[in-house]
Coordinates of C-alpha atoms and ligand atoms in Angstrom, one line a residue:
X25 CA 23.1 52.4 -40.9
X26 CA 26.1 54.8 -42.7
X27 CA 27.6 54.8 -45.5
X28 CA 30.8 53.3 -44.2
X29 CA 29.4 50.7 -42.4
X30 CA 26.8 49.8 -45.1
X31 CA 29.9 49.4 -47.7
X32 CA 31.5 46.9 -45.2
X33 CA 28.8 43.7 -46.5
X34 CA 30.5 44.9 -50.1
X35 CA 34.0 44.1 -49.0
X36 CA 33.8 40.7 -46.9
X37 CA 31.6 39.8 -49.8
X38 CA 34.8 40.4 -52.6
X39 CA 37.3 38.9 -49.2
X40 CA 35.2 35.9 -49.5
X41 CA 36.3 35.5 -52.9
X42 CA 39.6 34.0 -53.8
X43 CA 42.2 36.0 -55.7
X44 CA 41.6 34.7 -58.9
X45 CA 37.9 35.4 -59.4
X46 CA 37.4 37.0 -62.1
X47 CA 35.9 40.6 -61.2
X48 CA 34.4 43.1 -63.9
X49 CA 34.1 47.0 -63.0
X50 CA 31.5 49.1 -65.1
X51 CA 31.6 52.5 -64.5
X52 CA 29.5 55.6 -66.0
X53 CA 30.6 57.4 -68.8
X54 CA 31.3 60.6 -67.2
X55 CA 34.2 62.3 -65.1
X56 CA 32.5 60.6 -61.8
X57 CA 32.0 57.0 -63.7
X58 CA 35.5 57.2 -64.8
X59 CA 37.1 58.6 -61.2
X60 CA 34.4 56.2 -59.1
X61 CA 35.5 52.8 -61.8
X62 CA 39.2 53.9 -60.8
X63 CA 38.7 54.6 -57.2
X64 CA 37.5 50.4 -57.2
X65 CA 40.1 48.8 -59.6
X66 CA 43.0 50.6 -57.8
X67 CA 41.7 49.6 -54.7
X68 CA 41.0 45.9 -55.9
X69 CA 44.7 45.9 -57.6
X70 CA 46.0 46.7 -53.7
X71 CA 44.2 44.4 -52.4
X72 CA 45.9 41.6 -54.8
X73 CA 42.9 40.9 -57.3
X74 CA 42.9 41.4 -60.9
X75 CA 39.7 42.8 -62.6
X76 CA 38.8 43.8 -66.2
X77 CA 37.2 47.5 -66.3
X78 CA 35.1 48.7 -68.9
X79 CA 33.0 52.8 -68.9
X80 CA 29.4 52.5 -70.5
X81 CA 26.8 54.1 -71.4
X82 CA 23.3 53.7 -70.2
X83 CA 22.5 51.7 -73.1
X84 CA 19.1 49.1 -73.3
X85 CA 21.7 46.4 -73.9
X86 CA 24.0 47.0 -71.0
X87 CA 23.4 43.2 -69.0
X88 CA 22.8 41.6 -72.0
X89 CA 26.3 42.1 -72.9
X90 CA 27.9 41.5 -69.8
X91 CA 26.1 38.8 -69.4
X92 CA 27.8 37.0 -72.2
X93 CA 30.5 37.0 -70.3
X94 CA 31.9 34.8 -67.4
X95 CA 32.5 36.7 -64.4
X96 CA 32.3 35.9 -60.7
X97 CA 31.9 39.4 -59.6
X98 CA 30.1 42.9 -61.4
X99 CA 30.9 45.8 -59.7
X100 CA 28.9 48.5 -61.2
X101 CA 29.6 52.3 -60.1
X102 CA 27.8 55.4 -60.5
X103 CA 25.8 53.2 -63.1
X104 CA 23.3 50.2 -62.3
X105 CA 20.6 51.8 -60.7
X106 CA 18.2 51.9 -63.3
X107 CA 19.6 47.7 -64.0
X108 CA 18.5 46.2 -61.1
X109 CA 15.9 44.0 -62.1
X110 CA 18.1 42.6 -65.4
X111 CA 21.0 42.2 -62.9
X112 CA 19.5 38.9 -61.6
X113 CA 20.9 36.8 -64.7
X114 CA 24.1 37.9 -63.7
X115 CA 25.9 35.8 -60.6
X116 CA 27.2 38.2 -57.7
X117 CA 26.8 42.0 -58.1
X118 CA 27.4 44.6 -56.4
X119 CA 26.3 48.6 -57.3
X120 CA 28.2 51.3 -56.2
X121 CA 25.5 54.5 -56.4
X122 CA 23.9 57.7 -56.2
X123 CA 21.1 58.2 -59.3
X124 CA 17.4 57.6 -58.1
X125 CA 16.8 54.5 -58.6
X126 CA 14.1 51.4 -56.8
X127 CA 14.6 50.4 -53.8
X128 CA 14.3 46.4 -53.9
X129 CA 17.2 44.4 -56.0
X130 CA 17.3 41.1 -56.3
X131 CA 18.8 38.7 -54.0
X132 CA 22.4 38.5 -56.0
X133 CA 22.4 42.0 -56.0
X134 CA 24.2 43.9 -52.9
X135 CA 22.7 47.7 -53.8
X136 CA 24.4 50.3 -52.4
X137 CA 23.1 53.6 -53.1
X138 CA 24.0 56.9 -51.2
X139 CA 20.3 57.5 -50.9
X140 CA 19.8 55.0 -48.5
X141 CA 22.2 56.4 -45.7
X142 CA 20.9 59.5 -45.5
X143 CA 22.9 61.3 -48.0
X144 CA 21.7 63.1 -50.9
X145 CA 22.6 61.5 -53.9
X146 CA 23.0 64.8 -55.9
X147 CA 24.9 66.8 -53.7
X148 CA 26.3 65.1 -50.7
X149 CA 27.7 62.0 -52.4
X150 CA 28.1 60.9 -56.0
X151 CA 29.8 57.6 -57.2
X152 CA 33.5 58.1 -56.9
X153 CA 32.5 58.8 -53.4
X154 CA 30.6 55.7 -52.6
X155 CA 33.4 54.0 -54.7
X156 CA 36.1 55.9 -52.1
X157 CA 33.9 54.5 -49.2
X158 CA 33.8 51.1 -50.7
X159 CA 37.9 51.4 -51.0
X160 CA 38.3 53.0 -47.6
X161 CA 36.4 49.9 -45.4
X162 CA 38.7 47.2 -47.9
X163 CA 41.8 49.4 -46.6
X164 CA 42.4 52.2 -45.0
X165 CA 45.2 53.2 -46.5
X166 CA 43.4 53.8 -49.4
X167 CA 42.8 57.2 -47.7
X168 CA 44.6 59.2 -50.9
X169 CA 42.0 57.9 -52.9
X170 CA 39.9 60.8 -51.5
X171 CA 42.5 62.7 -54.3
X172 CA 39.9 60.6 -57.3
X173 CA 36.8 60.7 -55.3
X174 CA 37.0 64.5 -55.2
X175 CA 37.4 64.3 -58.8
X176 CA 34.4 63.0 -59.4
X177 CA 32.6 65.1 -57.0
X178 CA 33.5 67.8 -59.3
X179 CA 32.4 66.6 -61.7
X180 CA 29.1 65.9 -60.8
X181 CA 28.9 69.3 -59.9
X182 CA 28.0 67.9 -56.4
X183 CA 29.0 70.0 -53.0
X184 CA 31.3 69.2 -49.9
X185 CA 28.8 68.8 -47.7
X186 CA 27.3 65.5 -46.1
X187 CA 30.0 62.3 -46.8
X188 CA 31.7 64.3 -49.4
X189 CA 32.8 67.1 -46.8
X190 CA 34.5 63.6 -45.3
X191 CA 36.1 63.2 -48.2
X192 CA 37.7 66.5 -48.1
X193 CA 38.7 66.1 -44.5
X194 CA 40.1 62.6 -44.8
X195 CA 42.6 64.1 -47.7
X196 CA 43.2 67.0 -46.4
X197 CA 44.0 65.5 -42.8
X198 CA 46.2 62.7 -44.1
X199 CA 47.9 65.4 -46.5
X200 CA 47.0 64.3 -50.1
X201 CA 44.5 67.5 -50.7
X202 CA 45.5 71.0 -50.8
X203 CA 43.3 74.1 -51.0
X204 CA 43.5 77.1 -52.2
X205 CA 41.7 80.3 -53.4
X206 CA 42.3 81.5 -56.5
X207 CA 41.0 84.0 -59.3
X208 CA 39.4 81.9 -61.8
X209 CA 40.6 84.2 -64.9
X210 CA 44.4 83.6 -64.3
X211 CA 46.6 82.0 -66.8
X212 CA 46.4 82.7 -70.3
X213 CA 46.4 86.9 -71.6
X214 CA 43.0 88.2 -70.9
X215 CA 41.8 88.0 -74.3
X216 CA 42.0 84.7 -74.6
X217 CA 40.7 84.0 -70.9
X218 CA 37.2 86.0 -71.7
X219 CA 36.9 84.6 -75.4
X220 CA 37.4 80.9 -74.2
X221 CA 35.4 80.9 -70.7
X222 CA 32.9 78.6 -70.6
X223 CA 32.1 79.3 -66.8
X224 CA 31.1 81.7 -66.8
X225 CA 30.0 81.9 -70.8
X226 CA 30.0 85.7 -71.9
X227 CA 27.9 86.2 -74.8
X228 CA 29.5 87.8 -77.6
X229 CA 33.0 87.9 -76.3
X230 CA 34.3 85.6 -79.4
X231 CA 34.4 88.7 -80.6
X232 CA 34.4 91.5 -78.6
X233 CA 37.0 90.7 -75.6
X234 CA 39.5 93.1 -77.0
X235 CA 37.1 95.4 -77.7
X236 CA 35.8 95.4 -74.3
X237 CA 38.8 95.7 -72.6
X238 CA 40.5 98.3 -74.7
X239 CA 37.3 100.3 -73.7
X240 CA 38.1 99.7 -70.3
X241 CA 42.3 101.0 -70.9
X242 CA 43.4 97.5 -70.1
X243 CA 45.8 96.0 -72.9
X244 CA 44.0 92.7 -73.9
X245 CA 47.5 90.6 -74.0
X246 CA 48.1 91.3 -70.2
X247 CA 47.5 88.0 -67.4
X248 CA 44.8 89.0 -65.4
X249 CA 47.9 88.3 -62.1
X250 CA 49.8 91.0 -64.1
X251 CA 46.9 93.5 -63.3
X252 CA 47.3 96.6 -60.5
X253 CA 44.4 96.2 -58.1
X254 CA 42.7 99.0 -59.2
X255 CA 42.6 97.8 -62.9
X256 CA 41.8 94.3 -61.5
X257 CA 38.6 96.0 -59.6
X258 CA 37.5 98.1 -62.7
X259 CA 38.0 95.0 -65.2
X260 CA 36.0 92.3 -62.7
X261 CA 33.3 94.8 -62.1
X262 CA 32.5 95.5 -65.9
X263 CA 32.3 91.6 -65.6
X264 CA 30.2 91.5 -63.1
X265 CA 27.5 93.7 -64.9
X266 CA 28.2 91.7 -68.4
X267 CA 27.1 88.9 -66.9
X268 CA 24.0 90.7 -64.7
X269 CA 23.0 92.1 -68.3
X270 CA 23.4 88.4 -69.1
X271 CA 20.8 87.5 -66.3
X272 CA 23.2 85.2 -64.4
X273 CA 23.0 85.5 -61.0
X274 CA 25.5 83.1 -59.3
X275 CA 28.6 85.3 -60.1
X276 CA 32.2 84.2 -58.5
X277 CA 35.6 85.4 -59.6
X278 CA 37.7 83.5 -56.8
X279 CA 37.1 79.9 -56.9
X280 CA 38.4 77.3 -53.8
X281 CA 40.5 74.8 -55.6
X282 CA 41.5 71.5 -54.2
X283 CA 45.0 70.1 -55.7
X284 CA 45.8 66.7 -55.4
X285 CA 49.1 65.8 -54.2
X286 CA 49.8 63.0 -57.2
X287 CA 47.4 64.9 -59.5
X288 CA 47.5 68.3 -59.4
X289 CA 44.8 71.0 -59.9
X290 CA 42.0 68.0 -59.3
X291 CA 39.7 70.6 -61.0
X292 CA 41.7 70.2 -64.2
X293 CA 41.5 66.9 -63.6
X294 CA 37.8 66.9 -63.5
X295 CA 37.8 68.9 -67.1
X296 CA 40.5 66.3 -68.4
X297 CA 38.1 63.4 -67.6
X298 CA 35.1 64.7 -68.7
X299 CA 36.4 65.7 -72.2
X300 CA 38.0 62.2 -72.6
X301 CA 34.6 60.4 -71.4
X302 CA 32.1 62.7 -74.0
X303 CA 34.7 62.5 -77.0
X304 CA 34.9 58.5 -76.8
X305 CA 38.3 58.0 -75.1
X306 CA 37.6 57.1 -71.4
X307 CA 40.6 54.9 -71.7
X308 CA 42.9 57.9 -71.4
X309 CA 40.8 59.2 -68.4
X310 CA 41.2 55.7 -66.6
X311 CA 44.9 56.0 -67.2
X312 CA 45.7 59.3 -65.9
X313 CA 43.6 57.9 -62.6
X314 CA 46.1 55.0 -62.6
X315 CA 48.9 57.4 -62.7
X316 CA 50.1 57.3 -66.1
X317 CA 51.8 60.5 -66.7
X318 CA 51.8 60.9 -70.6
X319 CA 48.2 60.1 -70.8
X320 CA 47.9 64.0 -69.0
X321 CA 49.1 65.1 -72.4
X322 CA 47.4 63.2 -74.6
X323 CA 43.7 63.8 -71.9
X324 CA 45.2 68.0 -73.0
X325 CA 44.2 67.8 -76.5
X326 CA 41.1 66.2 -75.9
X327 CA 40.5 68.8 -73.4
X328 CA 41.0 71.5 -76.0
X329 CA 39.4 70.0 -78.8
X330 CA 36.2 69.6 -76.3
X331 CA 36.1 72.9 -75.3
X332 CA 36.3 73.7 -78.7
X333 CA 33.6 72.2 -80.0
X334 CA 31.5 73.6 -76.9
X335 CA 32.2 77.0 -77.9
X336 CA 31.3 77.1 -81.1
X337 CA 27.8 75.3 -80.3
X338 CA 27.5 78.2 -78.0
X339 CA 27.9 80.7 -80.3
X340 CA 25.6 79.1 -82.4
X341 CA 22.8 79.0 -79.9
X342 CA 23.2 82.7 -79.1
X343 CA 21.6 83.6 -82.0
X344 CA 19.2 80.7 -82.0
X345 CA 15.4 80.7 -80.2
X346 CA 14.1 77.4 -78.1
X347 CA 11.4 75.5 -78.9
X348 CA 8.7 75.9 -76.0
X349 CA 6.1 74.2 -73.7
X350 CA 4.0 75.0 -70.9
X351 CA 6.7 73.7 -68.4
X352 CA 10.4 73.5 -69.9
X353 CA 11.7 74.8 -73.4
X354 CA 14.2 72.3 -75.1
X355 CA 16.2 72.4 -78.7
X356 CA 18.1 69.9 -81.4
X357 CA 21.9 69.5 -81.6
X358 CA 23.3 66.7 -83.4
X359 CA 26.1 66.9 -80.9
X360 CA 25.0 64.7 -78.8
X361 CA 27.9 64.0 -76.1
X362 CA 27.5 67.7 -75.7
X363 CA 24.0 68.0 -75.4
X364 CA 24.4 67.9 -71.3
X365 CA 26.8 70.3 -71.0
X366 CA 25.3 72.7 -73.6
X367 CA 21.7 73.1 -71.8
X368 CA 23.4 73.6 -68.6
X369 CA 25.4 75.9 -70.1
X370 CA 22.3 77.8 -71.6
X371 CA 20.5 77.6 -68.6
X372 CA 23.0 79.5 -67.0
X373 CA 24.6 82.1 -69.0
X374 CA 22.6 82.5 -72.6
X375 CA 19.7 85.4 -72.5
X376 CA 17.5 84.1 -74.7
X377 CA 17.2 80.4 -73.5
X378 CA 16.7 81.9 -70.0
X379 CA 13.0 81.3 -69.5
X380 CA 13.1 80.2 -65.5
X381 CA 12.2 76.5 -66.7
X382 CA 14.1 73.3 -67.5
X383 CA 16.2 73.3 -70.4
X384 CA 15.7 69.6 -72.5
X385 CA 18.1 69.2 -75.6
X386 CA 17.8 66.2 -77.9
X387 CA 19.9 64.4 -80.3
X388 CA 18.7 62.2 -83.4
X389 CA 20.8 59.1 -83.7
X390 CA 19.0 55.8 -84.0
X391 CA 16.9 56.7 -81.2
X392 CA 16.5 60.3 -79.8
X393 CA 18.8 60.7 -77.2
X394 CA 17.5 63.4 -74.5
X395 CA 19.6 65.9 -71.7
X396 CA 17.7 67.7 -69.3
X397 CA 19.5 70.6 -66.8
X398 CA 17.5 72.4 -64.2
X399 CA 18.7 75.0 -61.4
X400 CA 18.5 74.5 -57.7
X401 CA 15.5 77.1 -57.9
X402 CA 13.6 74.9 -59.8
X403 CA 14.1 72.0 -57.9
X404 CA 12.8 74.1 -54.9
X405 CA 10.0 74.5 -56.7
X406 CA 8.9 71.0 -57.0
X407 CA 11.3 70.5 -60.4
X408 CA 12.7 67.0 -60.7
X409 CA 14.0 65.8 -64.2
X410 CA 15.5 62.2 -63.3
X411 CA 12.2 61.8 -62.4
X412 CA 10.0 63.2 -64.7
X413 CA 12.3 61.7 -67.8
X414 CA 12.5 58.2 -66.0
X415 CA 8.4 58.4 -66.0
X416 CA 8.0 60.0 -69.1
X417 CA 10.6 57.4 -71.4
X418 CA 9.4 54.3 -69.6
X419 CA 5.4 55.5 -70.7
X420 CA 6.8 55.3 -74.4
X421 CA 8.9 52.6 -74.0
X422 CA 12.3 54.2 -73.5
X423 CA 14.7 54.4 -70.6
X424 CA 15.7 57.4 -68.4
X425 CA 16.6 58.7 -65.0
X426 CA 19.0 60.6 -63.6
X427 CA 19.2 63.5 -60.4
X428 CA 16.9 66.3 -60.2
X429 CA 18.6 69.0 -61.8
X430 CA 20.6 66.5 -64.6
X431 CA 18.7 63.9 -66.3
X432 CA 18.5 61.8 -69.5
X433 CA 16.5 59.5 -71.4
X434 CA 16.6 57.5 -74.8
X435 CA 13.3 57.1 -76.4
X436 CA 12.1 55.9 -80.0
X437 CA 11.8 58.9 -82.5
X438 CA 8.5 58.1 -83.2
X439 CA 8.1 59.0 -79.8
X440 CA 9.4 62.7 -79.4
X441 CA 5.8 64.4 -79.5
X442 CA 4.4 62.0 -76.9
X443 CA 7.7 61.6 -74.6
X444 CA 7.7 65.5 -74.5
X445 CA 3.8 65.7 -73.8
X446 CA 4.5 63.6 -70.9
X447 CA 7.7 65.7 -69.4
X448 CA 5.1 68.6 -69.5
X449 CA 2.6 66.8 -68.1
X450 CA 4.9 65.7 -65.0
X451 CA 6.9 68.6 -64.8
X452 CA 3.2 70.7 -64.4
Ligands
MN508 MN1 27.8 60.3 -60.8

């Protein structure tokens, strides 16, 4: 069965429900949870029903909380997978998803991962794109909700391949999506654009960019679209070798972009929501999916503040060395909505945590919470975190999960020295 067909038991399951039911949506706290929870309420408000819409995070306690409440309907997307046994105190259910997750759910439970149709969950569809399916079969008008659901492919770093090269099509055919090629340094002087790049990172830069253009005769206030060619070649090729001296290897200085005929550069819209998800205030996201204008503003200085606080972490961890094991390194931050983004980060562009294995990074709170990035390479190679992390917490009595290259887990800090045993031991 596809995808689109599979999401059609979803929808006569909500028709077959009166108007009035009352419907919760839970969606992941990331850009995807936020665009995917979106993608369903806007399609539930079209199709006449009200719903109350929350964005969680894989907490222990998720179903004992909703639970509590009364609801007819749970719609859970791009979160639920790692639920499904817990799920059976609740009364219908259905889960909108793409992490690894079992197979079996119980009988009140209508699972509906991308996994199952063929698709791989972490590139080919993520859960505002099972979420645009889901909307799609309820109406196909819904068609420029494939503006959202690229949104959260973004941001799951996913590809447009498999459904979510549908996705693409479906906007761009019905004329909601735009694309366009552009340089990715464009905007602010060029200064500012190489001391505040996070992708690519260059090391050092926070305080060297003038330096290293006035070395190449290139006046650090000028836009990189005010540049002759020939100065434009010169600057991107000293790039090009910063970052080779950096070890990267995936180097691009035009990027496609995909802009959103209600939303604009959806890539911006991506960064927007992810900002507003990690610094607590998914409520802003949600409402710049629903269309409220003034919440772009507001989503702006979260955005800044973010990257903000990214970069100066960064700079921090160039001049710091990684703990290591036999099979992955890993360090401490006690920023822990940015641990994710951080070791990918590393992983990518900082020299010294460049060690061709996993990066994990963990947080103290009350528990120790865990992010783990890998590279496609890796994964190749026989790498897979959600798995390893999901085996690993569980043996110590945590939680985890996740894709192969981006994974978490929550475990007990008396637990760190065993938990991490265990990732080495699985990731051997
Ligand atoms: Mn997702």
């Amino acid at each position: 069965m596809k995808l689109e067909e599979a999401v059609k038991y979803a929808t006569d399951l909500l028709l077959s429900l009166p108007k009035k039911t009352k419907i919760r949506i839970i969606g992941h706290i990331d850009a995807d949870g936020i665009a995917s929870a979106s993608i369903v309420a806007i399609a539930l408000a079209r199709a006449g029903y009200r719903f109350h819409i929350s964005i969680k995070k894989t907490e222990p306690d998720l179903i004992k909380e909703i639970k509590k409440e009364d609801n007819d309907l749970v719609i859970f997307v791009d979160i639920g997978s790692s639920y499904l046994e817990e799920m059976r105190e609740l009364k219908n259910v259905i889960v909108l998803e793409h992490h690894l997750g079992k197979e079996e759910a119980p009988s009140n439970v209508m699972y509906l991962n991308a996994r199952f149709f063929g698709l791989d969950g972490s590139k080919e569809a993520c859960g505002a794109s099972v979420a645009y399916a889901f909307a799609l079969a309820l109406d196909e008008e819904n068609v420029d909700l494939s503006q959202l659901a690229i949104v959260g492919i973004i941001g799951d770093k996913q590809q447009f391949i498999g459904y979510n090269k549908k996705i693409v099509e479906d906007g761009i055919g019905s004329g909601f999506i735009e694309e366009r090629d552009e340089y990715i340094l464009v905007g602010k002087s060029l200064k500012e654009a190489l001391e505040n790049s996070l992708e690519p990172y260059f090391t050092g830069f926070y305080k060297s960019s003038a330096s290293f253009l006035d070395k190449l005769g290139i006046q650090p206030q000028k836009k990189f679209e005010e540049l002759e060619d020939e100065d434009r070649r010169k600057l991107l090729s000293a790039l090009t070798l910063k970052l080779l001296e950096q070890d990267v290897d995936e180097i691009a200085w035009r990027k496609r972009i995909y802009y959103g005929k209600n939303y604009g550069n959806l890539y911006d819209i991506s960064s927007k929501l992810n900002a507003c998800a990690r610094l607590n205030e998914a409520g802003v996201g949600i409402a710049i999916c629903l269309g409220d204008k003034k919440a772009i503003d507001v989503a702006h200085v979260i955005q800044e503040k973010y990257r903000d606080e990214i970069r100066k972490e960064m700079r921090e961890m160039e001049k710091k060395e990684p703990y290591e094991k036999n099979n992955f390194i890993y360090f401490y931050t006690d920023k822990a909505p940015l641990a994710g983004v951080l070791a990918g980060l590393a992983l990518k562009y900082l020299p010294n945590f460049k060690k061709d294995k996993p990066i994990l990074a963990l947080s103290y709170n009350e528990f120790i919470d865990v992010s783990a990035r890998a590279d496609d390479k890796m994964v190749e190679n026989g790498v897979n975190l959600g798995e390893a992390l999901k085996l690993a917490a569980e043996k110590v009595g945590g939680i985890g999960g996740g894709h192969p290259v981006a994974a978490g887990a929550k475990i007990r800090k008396d637990k760190e020295e065993e938990f991490l045993e265990e990732v080495d031991k699985l990731l051997k």
